[in-house]
Amino acid sequence: MDNLILRAKELLENKTVQVVIGYEAGPTGVVRPAFISDPANADSLIYDERCVQNLAVYLTKPEVKHLGRIAIVSSLPVMRSIMMLISEQQISYDEIVVLGISADGVLLDIADLSVMQGYIDKSDLSNPVKYKELLAELKKLTPAEKFEYWQKELSKCIKCYACRQACPMCYCTRCTVEVNQPQWISVQSNAHGNMEWHILRAMHLAGRCISCGECGRACPVGIPCHLLTMHLTDQVYNYFKVYAGTSEKMNSVMSTYEPNDKESFIV
Amino acid sequence: MARIGVFVCHCGENISATVDCGKVAETIGNLKHVAYSTEYKYMCSDPGQTLIKDAIKEHNLTGVVVSACSPRMHEPTFRKACAEGGLNPFLCEMANLREHCSWVHEKNELTTEKAIDIVRTQVEKVKLNSALQPIKVPVTKTAMVIGGGIAGIQSALDIANTGHKVIMIERSPSIGGHMSQLSETFPTLDCSQCILTPRMVEVAQHPNITLYTYAEVESVEGFIGNFKVKVRKKAKSLDEKACTGCGLCTTKCPQKKIPNEFEQGMGMRPAIYVPFPQAVPNRPVIDRENCTYYIKGKCKICEIVCPTKAIRFDQPDEILELEIGAIVVATGFDIKHADFFPEYGHGRYKDIIDGLQFERLASASGPTAGVIKRPSDGEIPKNIVFIACAGSRDPAKGIAYCSKICCMYTAKHAMLYKHKVHEGKAHVFYMDIRSGGKNYDEFVRRAIEEDHVNYIRGRVSTVFERDGKLIVKGVDTLLGAQQVEIVADMVVLATAGVASSGAEDLAQKLHVSYDSHKFFAEAHPKLKPVETNTAGIFLAGACQNPKDIPDAVSQASGAAVKVAALFSQSELTREPLVAIVNRTSPPTYSTCVGCFMCQSVCPYQAIEREEFKARDGKVVKTVAKINEGLCQGCGTCVALCRSKSIDLLGYSNTQVYAEVVALLNEY
């Protein structure tokens, strides 16, 4: 990871960026996000298989934006998140420097947006293999079994909204669940309200989820809520042949209409 | 404290036959905040409206629920009544007891219960209604007429004669449309060109009309009274001001073998051409696809012979940006050609022609100078068969509708043939004779009785060639389905009228709906036949469905009146039921995060961007803003907005929520 550290130092020293967002190991060895603004601290940056958090989640936070120009350590999901955030006008590529990391952990030279585009274009964008099997198994269930499965899983939800906080696409300053005039989504953690929240979250991410799986990983009670959004990713691809986060100019499938769109899902 | 008045209408017996209106009024009257509740036989009648007006004053009502029919027809009636009673018209709601309850259920207690529930939801909703003010938008008093056929011409002249400016766009080099191709017109047999060309000239000379031929609509933005239309003026390769229309270039052009569109392929034209002698404007265009210069890079004979040096080979297309207040769509129709009919040889037989080709054969200015000669060898046919409903009324061919004009023009064709070839025999195969219209049936009877046209009621199964003759095999259903075989010299198919090519594309540019056959859709089949569902865009002529000339002209005048009515006001008043993006105090400005998905989903391009700037001019936040002139209040953006930052006035989140909660709660 010497290359990453050298590059981070260089960017900070020549003041190209004011902060580098990456990963570091905490005192107990747990990997955590690092916000490095002093070149001297860049040595603490690491990148290995433990570094899974989607760092793009910080790019839209006002307190992070205020730090100045940002360099961000970016695996494929982070790059796709960045693409998505640009397409939804939440960030501009000028505000960031992408420190791309390939699947095998090598620092990529992402000189500009088109290079990142090229890297994304030649990557496999379908759901990660480790989730594909789970999804396939869930698909085998009958609708009644599926409903029972999700009712059981969602009954565990404590409405902590960690799934929302971990997701780079959940950047609204005021989430629907915080709207109380009227209170469409109940605040309490109960069977009804939990279902409402998770269906709502999945629908808000339909066609926008970049399949990083962070929502499920962040869940403190182990609800595989990432499978909901990933299933929608599959569905969107089946119907419209697009994956989220593949172009800075992409329009969400949920908000666009083409005369030749398939309508086979309309009952 | 809300004081709601509820007015339950019997709608004659439409509601009271299955719903106990008295019980509805009584039960609702006991609800909290309902200050007055009553029933009446016809709420929309004058006494019914007076009842509402008086109750507003007497009971000091803060909201009104009229429990009657669908709001489509009478919401404006009751809103107006409320306004006259001194209440803001948007504090009036309608509970639809007729379509949503009485018409769809039988008479019993449950039906009445449901009626009560429907009224309850509206009572809860109206409590949260706010007094809205109508929106005013300015009007650009210039109309655009798209299409220069008879409908477009009539509309343009009528609008121009009211003193307003009109811009006419025609995609071909001349106006005139299909009517200019016709020989004679039914039911009077007067010459089509003779009545049309004066109108064409009038368009060209009218001080209020600007004519752009060889031009097409590129894009349309904006809204009623304020459209911004981009028009592509295709390069004619000609300086129109320098050209005198002498026609020398068209006679000298070496390329002479291009099928003439005006003659329906039955004549040839050069690459630089005027579509027909009476064309308006009478100036040639160069058909670049077929011009030797554009294909091979040399020739330029037209440039050499042109006495005024008007040819411009390097002329580019020109894009005009026009400000338009109203649009009349008059793009007309096309017809199916003989190649659409495998059973009649797929267009392989030269002597099977379509109706429009027959018009050219019969026309004095046509390729045969009005002599009916068959295309294959120029012989005058002695036996001619007309097949009506070729394609029309044939669901198997995908065209279930009646093309409307064919019965009449087939009678005319047969008659014209008999007038020109006295010894010839004319046969007409028909399904039904549809000759509704002033002097129409008399005209058909004349063809049968005076001109002895042989009408055979039945369809034709096949037409094939044997020994240079066309064998027409059909059936006579009036003679017990007896098979009929006619040996003919020529067959004329009254082919189905279909939507004009490019109609779908134009409809999408205009954001106007169209039917499965790509004909433009009217806003209401009976009561708004001239309007589209996009305000400020009107329909004239056969772009809506096949029509004869009188129908097209009447509708064109109707559309012109709609435009004139629109232009009679300096400002338009719109219903304020529009979406609104919330605003909060700085530094958030709005809960909108500016993802602008609403912008792409909006079917009316009503969503704009608003920037909030700091004192140094730096943009702090960009959020969505609704253009209330454009918004139609469909609510799609409201449904899509993830942060619930958009609300629909008159149908706000809180109102809809109150309705749902009212249904869930006991009363």
Coordinates of C-alpha atoms in Angstrom, one line a residue, chain B residues 125-494:
Chain B
K125 CA -60.3 16.5 3.3
V126 CA -62.2 19.7 2.9
K127 CA -61.3 20.6 6.5
L128 CA -57.7 20.8 5.4
N129 CA -58.3 22.7 2.1
S130 CA -56.7 26.0 1.7
A131 CA -58.2 29.0 -0.1
L132 CA -56.2 29.0 -3.3
Q133 CA -56.0 31.9 -5.8
P134 CA -56.1 31.3 -9.6
I135 CA -52.8 31.6 -11.5
K136 CA -52.4 34.2 -14.2
V137 CA -50.1 33.6 -17.2
P138 CA -49.5 35.9 -20.1
V139 CA -50.4 34.9 -23.7
T140 CA -48.3 35.2 -26.9
K141 CA -50.9 36.1 -29.5
T142 CA -49.3 34.2 -32.4
A143 CA -50.7 30.8 -33.5
M144 CA -48.9 28.0 -35.3
V145 CA -50.7 25.8 -37.7
I146 CA -48.8 22.5 -38.4
G147 CA -49.8 21.2 -41.8
G148 CA -51.0 23.0 -44.9
G149 CA -53.8 20.8 -46.2
I150 CA -57.4 22.1 -46.3
A151 CA -57.8 21.9 -42.6
G152 CA -54.6 23.8 -41.9
I153 CA -55.5 26.4 -44.5
Q154 CA -59.0 26.9 -43.1
S155 CA -57.7 27.2 -39.6
A156 CA -54.9 29.6 -40.5
L157 CA -57.2 31.8 -42.5
D158 CA -59.9 31.9 -39.8
I159 CA -57.3 32.8 -37.1
A160 CA -55.6 35.4 -39.3
N161 CA -59.0 37.0 -40.1
T162 CA -59.6 37.6 -36.4
G163 CA -56.5 39.8 -36.5
H164 CA -54.0 37.5 -35.0
K165 CA -50.6 36.4 -36.4
V166 CA -50.4 32.8 -37.8
I167 CA -47.3 30.8 -38.7
M168 CA -48.0 27.9 -41.0
I169 CA -45.6 25.0 -41.2
E170 CA -45.8 22.5 -44.1
R171 CA -43.3 19.8 -44.5
S172 CA -43.7 19.3 -48.3
P173 CA -42.6 22.0 -50.8
S174 CA -46.2 23.3 -51.3
I175 CA -49.4 23.7 -49.3
G176 CA -52.6 22.1 -50.5
G177 CA -52.4 18.6 -49.0
H178 CA -54.4 15.7 -50.3
M179 CA -57.2 17.9 -51.5
S180 CA -55.0 19.4 -54.2
Q181 CA -54.6 15.8 -55.6
L182 CA -58.3 15.2 -55.9
S183 CA -60.1 15.4 -59.3
E184 CA -63.6 16.2 -58.3
T185 CA -65.3 16.3 -54.9
F186 CA -68.4 14.6 -53.6
P187 CA -71.4 15.2 -53.5
T188 CA -71.3 18.1 -55.9
L189 CA -68.6 17.0 -58.4
D190 CA -67.0 20.4 -58.4
C191 CA -63.3 20.5 -59.2
S192 CA -61.2 20.2 -56.1
Q193 CA -58.3 22.4 -57.4
C194 CA -60.8 25.2 -58.4
I195 CA -62.1 25.6 -54.9
L196 CA -58.8 25.0 -53.2
T197 CA -56.3 27.1 -55.0
P198 CA -57.9 30.5 -54.2
R199 CA -57.6 29.5 -50.5
M200 CA -53.9 28.5 -51.0
V201 CA -53.2 31.9 -52.6
E202 CA -55.1 33.7 -49.9
V203 CA -52.8 32.0 -47.3
A204 CA -49.7 33.1 -49.2
Q205 CA -50.9 36.7 -49.5
H206 CA -52.5 37.2 -46.1
P207 CA -50.7 39.9 -44.2
N208 CA -51.2 38.0 -40.9
I209 CA -49.9 34.6 -42.2
T210 CA -46.3 33.6 -42.4
L211 CA -45.8 30.5 -44.4
Y212 CA -42.9 28.1 -44.1
T213 CA -43.0 25.3 -46.5
Y214 CA -40.4 22.4 -46.6
A215 CA -40.3 22.9 -42.8
E216 CA -40.8 20.6 -39.9
V217 CA -41.3 21.0 -36.1
E218 CA -38.0 20.2 -34.4
S219 CA -39.1 20.6 -30.8
V220 CA -41.8 22.1 -28.6
E221 CA -41.3 23.5 -25.1
G222 CA -43.4 25.6 -22.9
F223 CA -47.1 25.7 -22.2
I224 CA -50.4 27.2 -23.3
G225 CA -49.9 30.8 -24.3
N226 CA -46.2 30.5 -24.1
F227 CA -44.9 27.7 -26.4
K228 CA -41.3 27.9 -27.7
V229 CA -41.2 26.0 -31.0
K230 CA -38.1 25.2 -32.9
V231 CA -38.8 24.7 -36.6
R232 CA -36.3 23.2 -39.1
K233 CA -36.6 24.9 -42.4
K234 CA -35.1 22.3 -44.7
A235 CA -32.7 23.8 -47.3
K236 CA -34.5 24.3 -50.6
S237 CA -31.1 25.0 -52.2
L238 CA -32.7 28.1 -53.5
D239 CA -32.7 31.8 -52.7
E240 CA -36.5 32.2 -52.5
K241 CA -36.3 36.0 -52.9
A242 CA -34.2 35.9 -56.0
C243 CA -36.3 33.1 -57.7
T244 CA -39.1 34.3 -59.9
G245 CA -40.6 30.9 -60.3
C246 CA -40.0 30.8 -64.1
G247 CA -39.5 27.1 -64.0
L248 CA -36.6 27.0 -66.5
C249 CA -34.5 24.9 -64.1
T250 CA -37.2 22.3 -63.9
T251 CA -37.3 21.8 -67.6
K252 CA -33.6 21.6 -68.0
C253 CA -32.8 19.2 -65.1
P254 CA -31.3 16.1 -66.7
Q255 CA -32.6 13.9 -63.9
K256 CA -36.2 13.2 -65.0
K257 CA -36.9 9.7 -63.7
I258 CA -38.0 10.3 -60.1
P259 CA -41.5 9.0 -59.3
N260 CA -43.7 12.0 -58.8
E261 CA -45.2 12.0 -55.2
F262 CA -48.0 14.3 -56.2
E263 CA -49.0 12.0 -59.1
Q264 CA -48.8 9.0 -56.7
G265 CA -45.9 7.6 -58.6
M266 CA -47.8 7.6 -61.9
G267 CA -45.7 10.3 -63.4
M268 CA -42.1 11.4 -63.2
R269 CA -40.5 14.6 -62.0
P270 CA -37.0 16.1 -62.2
A271 CA -34.7 16.6 -59.2
I272 CA -35.4 20.3 -59.0
Y273 CA -39.2 20.6 -59.1
V274 CA -42.4 22.3 -58.2
P275 CA -44.8 19.6 -57.0
F276 CA -47.7 20.8 -59.2
P277 CA -48.4 23.8 -61.4
Q278 CA -50.7 25.6 -58.9
A279 CA -48.2 25.0 -56.0
V280 CA -48.0 27.7 -53.3
P281 CA -45.3 29.0 -53.1
N282 CA -44.6 28.5 -56.7
R283 CA -40.9 28.0 -56.2
P284 CA -38.9 24.9 -56.9
V285 CA -36.8 22.9 -54.4
I286 CA -33.9 20.6 -55.1
D287 CA -34.5 17.0 -53.9
R288 CA -31.0 16.4 -52.6
E289 CA -31.4 12.7 -52.4
N290 CA -32.0 12.4 -56.2
C291 CA -30.0 15.4 -57.5
T292 CA -27.0 14.5 -59.7
Y293 CA -24.9 17.2 -58.2
Y294 CA -25.4 16.0 -54.6
I295 CA -24.9 12.4 -55.7
K296 CA -22.0 12.7 -58.0
G297 CA -20.6 16.2 -57.3
K298 CA -21.2 17.7 -60.7
C299 CA -24.0 18.9 -63.0
K300 CA -25.2 22.3 -61.7
I301 CA -27.2 22.8 -64.9
C302 CA -30.0 24.5 -63.0
E303 CA -27.5 27.0 -61.7
I304 CA -26.3 27.7 -65.2
V305 CA -29.7 28.2 -66.7
C306 CA -31.2 30.2 -63.8
P307 CA -31.7 33.7 -65.1
T308 CA -31.7 35.2 -61.6
K309 CA -28.9 33.1 -60.2
A310 CA -31.1 31.9 -57.4
I311 CA -29.7 28.4 -56.9
R312 CA -27.8 27.9 -53.7
F313 CA -26.2 24.4 -53.5
D314 CA -24.5 25.0 -50.2
Q315 CA -27.6 26.3 -48.4
P316 CA -27.8 24.8 -44.9
D317 CA -31.0 23.9 -43.0
E318 CA -32.2 26.8 -40.9
I319 CA -33.6 26.5 -37.4
L320 CA -36.2 29.1 -36.5
E321 CA -37.0 29.7 -32.8
L322 CA -40.6 30.9 -32.6
E323 CA -42.7 32.1 -29.7
I324 CA -46.2 30.7 -30.0
G325 CA -49.4 31.1 -28.0
A326 CA -51.5 28.2 -29.5
I327 CA -50.9 25.4 -31.9
V328 CA -53.4 23.8 -34.3
V329 CA -52.3 20.4 -35.5
A330 CA -53.6 19.7 -39.0
T331 CA -51.1 17.1 -40.3
G332 CA -53.7 15.1 -42.2
F333 CA -53.6 11.4 -43.1
D334 CA -52.1 8.9 -45.5
I335 CA -53.6 5.9 -47.2
K336 CA -52.5 2.3 -47.3
H337 CA -51.3 1.3 -50.8
A338 CA -51.9 -1.8 -52.9
D339 CA -48.7 -3.4 -51.4
F340 CA -50.6 -3.8 -48.1
F341 CA -52.9 -6.5 -49.7
P342 CA -51.3 -9.9 -50.2
E343 CA -54.8 -11.2 -51.4
Y344 CA -54.7 -8.6 -54.2
G345 CA -51.2 -9.4 -55.3
H346 CA -49.1 -7.3 -52.9
G347 CA -49.0 -4.4 -55.4
R348 CA -47.5 -6.7 -58.0
Y349 CA -50.3 -6.1 -60.6
K350 CA -49.9 -2.7 -62.2
D351 CA -53.6 -2.3 -62.8
I352 CA -54.6 -2.6 -59.2
I353 CA -54.4 0.9 -57.9
D354 CA -55.5 2.8 -54.9
G355 CA -58.1 5.5 -54.7
L356 CA -55.7 8.4 -54.7
Q357 CA -54.1 7.1 -57.8
F358 CA -57.5 6.9 -59.4
E359 CA -58.0 10.6 -58.4
R360 CA -54.9 11.5 -60.4
L361 CA -56.1 9.4 -63.4
A362 CA -59.4 11.2 -63.4
S363 CA -57.9 14.6 -62.8
A364 CA -57.7 17.0 -65.8
S365 CA -54.2 18.0 -64.6
G366 CA -53.1 14.4 -64.0
P367 CA -50.6 12.2 -65.9
T368 CA -53.3 11.2 -68.4
A369 CA -54.9 14.6 -68.7
G370 CA -58.1 13.2 -67.2
V371 CA -58.5 10.2 -69.5
I372 CA -59.0 7.0 -67.5
K373 CA -56.1 4.9 -68.8
R374 CA -54.8 1.8 -67.0
P375 CA -51.2 2.0 -65.9
S376 CA -49.9 -1.2 -67.5
D377 CA -50.6 -0.4 -71.2
G378 CA -52.5 2.9 -71.3
E379 CA -55.7 1.1 -72.5
I380 CA -59.0 2.5 -71.4
P381 CA -60.5 -0.1 -69.1
K382 CA -63.9 -1.5 -70.2
N383 CA -64.6 -3.3 -67.0
I384 CA -63.5 -1.7 -63.8
V385 CA -64.0 -3.0 -60.2
F386 CA -63.9 -0.8 -57.1
I387 CA -63.3 -2.6 -53.8
A388 CA -64.5 -0.6 -50.8
C389 CA -63.3 -1.3 -47.3
A390 CA -59.9 -2.4 -48.5
G391 CA -58.2 -2.7 -45.2
S392 CA -60.8 -0.7 -43.2
R393 CA -63.2 -2.5 -40.8
D394 CA -60.9 -5.4 -40.9
P395 CA -59.5 -6.3 -37.5
A396 CA -57.5 -9.1 -39.1
K397 CA -55.5 -6.4 -40.8
G398 CA -55.2 -4.4 -37.6
I399 CA -57.6 -1.7 -38.8
A400 CA -60.9 -2.1 -37.1
Y401 CA -62.2 1.4 -37.8
C402 CA -64.2 2.7 -40.7
S403 CA -62.2 5.1 -42.9
K404 CA -65.3 7.1 -43.4
I405 CA -64.6 8.7 -46.7
C406 CA -64.3 5.6 -48.9
C407 CA -68.0 4.9 -49.5
M408 CA -68.4 8.3 -50.9
Y409 CA -65.3 8.6 -53.0
T410 CA -65.9 5.1 -54.4
A411 CA -69.4 6.2 -55.6
K412 CA -67.7 9.3 -57.0
H413 CA -65.0 7.3 -58.7
A414 CA -67.5 4.9 -60.3
M415 CA -69.6 7.9 -61.4
L416 CA -66.6 9.8 -62.9
Y417 CA -65.6 6.6 -64.7
K418 CA -69.1 6.2 -66.2
H419 CA -69.1 9.9 -67.2
K420 CA -65.8 9.4 -69.1
V421 CA -66.2 5.9 -70.4
H422 CA -69.9 5.6 -71.4
E423 CA -69.8 2.1 -72.7
G424 CA -67.7 0.8 -69.7
K425 CA -69.0 -1.2 -66.8
A426 CA -68.3 -0.3 -63.2
H427 CA -68.7 -2.7 -60.3
V428 CA -68.4 -1.9 -56.7
F429 CA -67.9 -4.5 -54.0
Y430 CA -69.0 -3.1 -50.6
M431 CA -69.7 -4.2 -47.0
D432 CA -72.2 -1.5 -46.2
I433 CA -72.8 1.9 -47.8
R434 CA -72.1 4.5 -45.3
S435 CA -73.4 7.7 -46.8
G436 CA -74.5 9.8 -43.9
G437 CA -74.2 13.5 -44.7
K438 CA -76.0 16.2 -46.5
N439 CA -76.9 15.0 -50.0
Y440 CA -74.6 12.1 -49.6
D441 CA -77.0 9.2 -49.9
E442 CA -78.7 10.9 -52.8
F443 CA -75.3 11.0 -54.5
V444 CA -74.8 7.2 -54.0
R445 CA -78.3 6.5 -55.3
R446 CA -77.5 8.6 -58.3
A447 CA -74.4 6.5 -59.0
I448 CA -76.6 3.3 -58.8
E449 CA -79.7 4.5 -60.5
E450 CA -78.7 7.1 -63.0
D451 CA -75.2 6.0 -63.8
H452 CA -76.0 2.3 -63.5
V453 CA -73.0 1.4 -61.4
N454 CA -73.3 -2.3 -60.4
Y455 CA -73.2 -2.4 -56.6
I456 CA -72.4 -5.9 -55.2
R457 CA -72.8 -6.4 -51.4
G458 CA -69.9 -8.6 -50.5
R459 CA -66.2 -8.9 -50.0
V460 CA -63.5 -9.8 -52.5
S461 CA -61.4 -12.8 -51.5
T462 CA -58.8 -12.6 -54.1
V463 CA -57.7 -10.8 -57.3
F464 CA -55.3 -12.5 -59.7
E465 CA -54.1 -12.1 -63.2
R466 CA -55.1 -14.5 -66.1
D467 CA -54.4 -13.8 -69.7
G468 CA -53.8 -10.1 -69.1
K469 CA -57.1 -9.7 -67.3
L470 CA -57.7 -9.3 -63.6
I471 CA -60.0 -11.9 -62.2
V472 CA -61.9 -10.6 -59.2
K473 CA -63.4 -13.3 -57.0
G474 CA -66.0 -12.2 -54.5
V475 CA -69.3 -13.0 -53.0
D476 CA -72.7 -11.5 -53.4
T477 CA -74.3 -11.8 -49.9
L478 CA -77.6 -10.4 -51.2
L479 CA -77.9 -13.4 -53.5
G480 CA -77.4 -16.0 -50.8
A481 CA -73.7 -15.7 -50.6
Q482 CA -73.4 -16.7 -54.2
Q483 CA -69.9 -16.6 -55.6
V484 CA -69.2 -13.8 -58.1
E485 CA -66.3 -13.7 -60.6
I486 CA -65.7 -10.5 -62.6
V487 CA -63.1 -10.2 -65.4
A488 CA -61.8 -6.7 -65.0
D489 CA -59.3 -4.5 -66.8
M490 CA -58.6 -2.4 -63.8
V491 CA -59.2 -2.7 -60.0
V492 CA -59.4 0.3 -57.7
L493 CA -58.9 -0.3 -53.9
A494 CA -60.6 2.1 -51.5

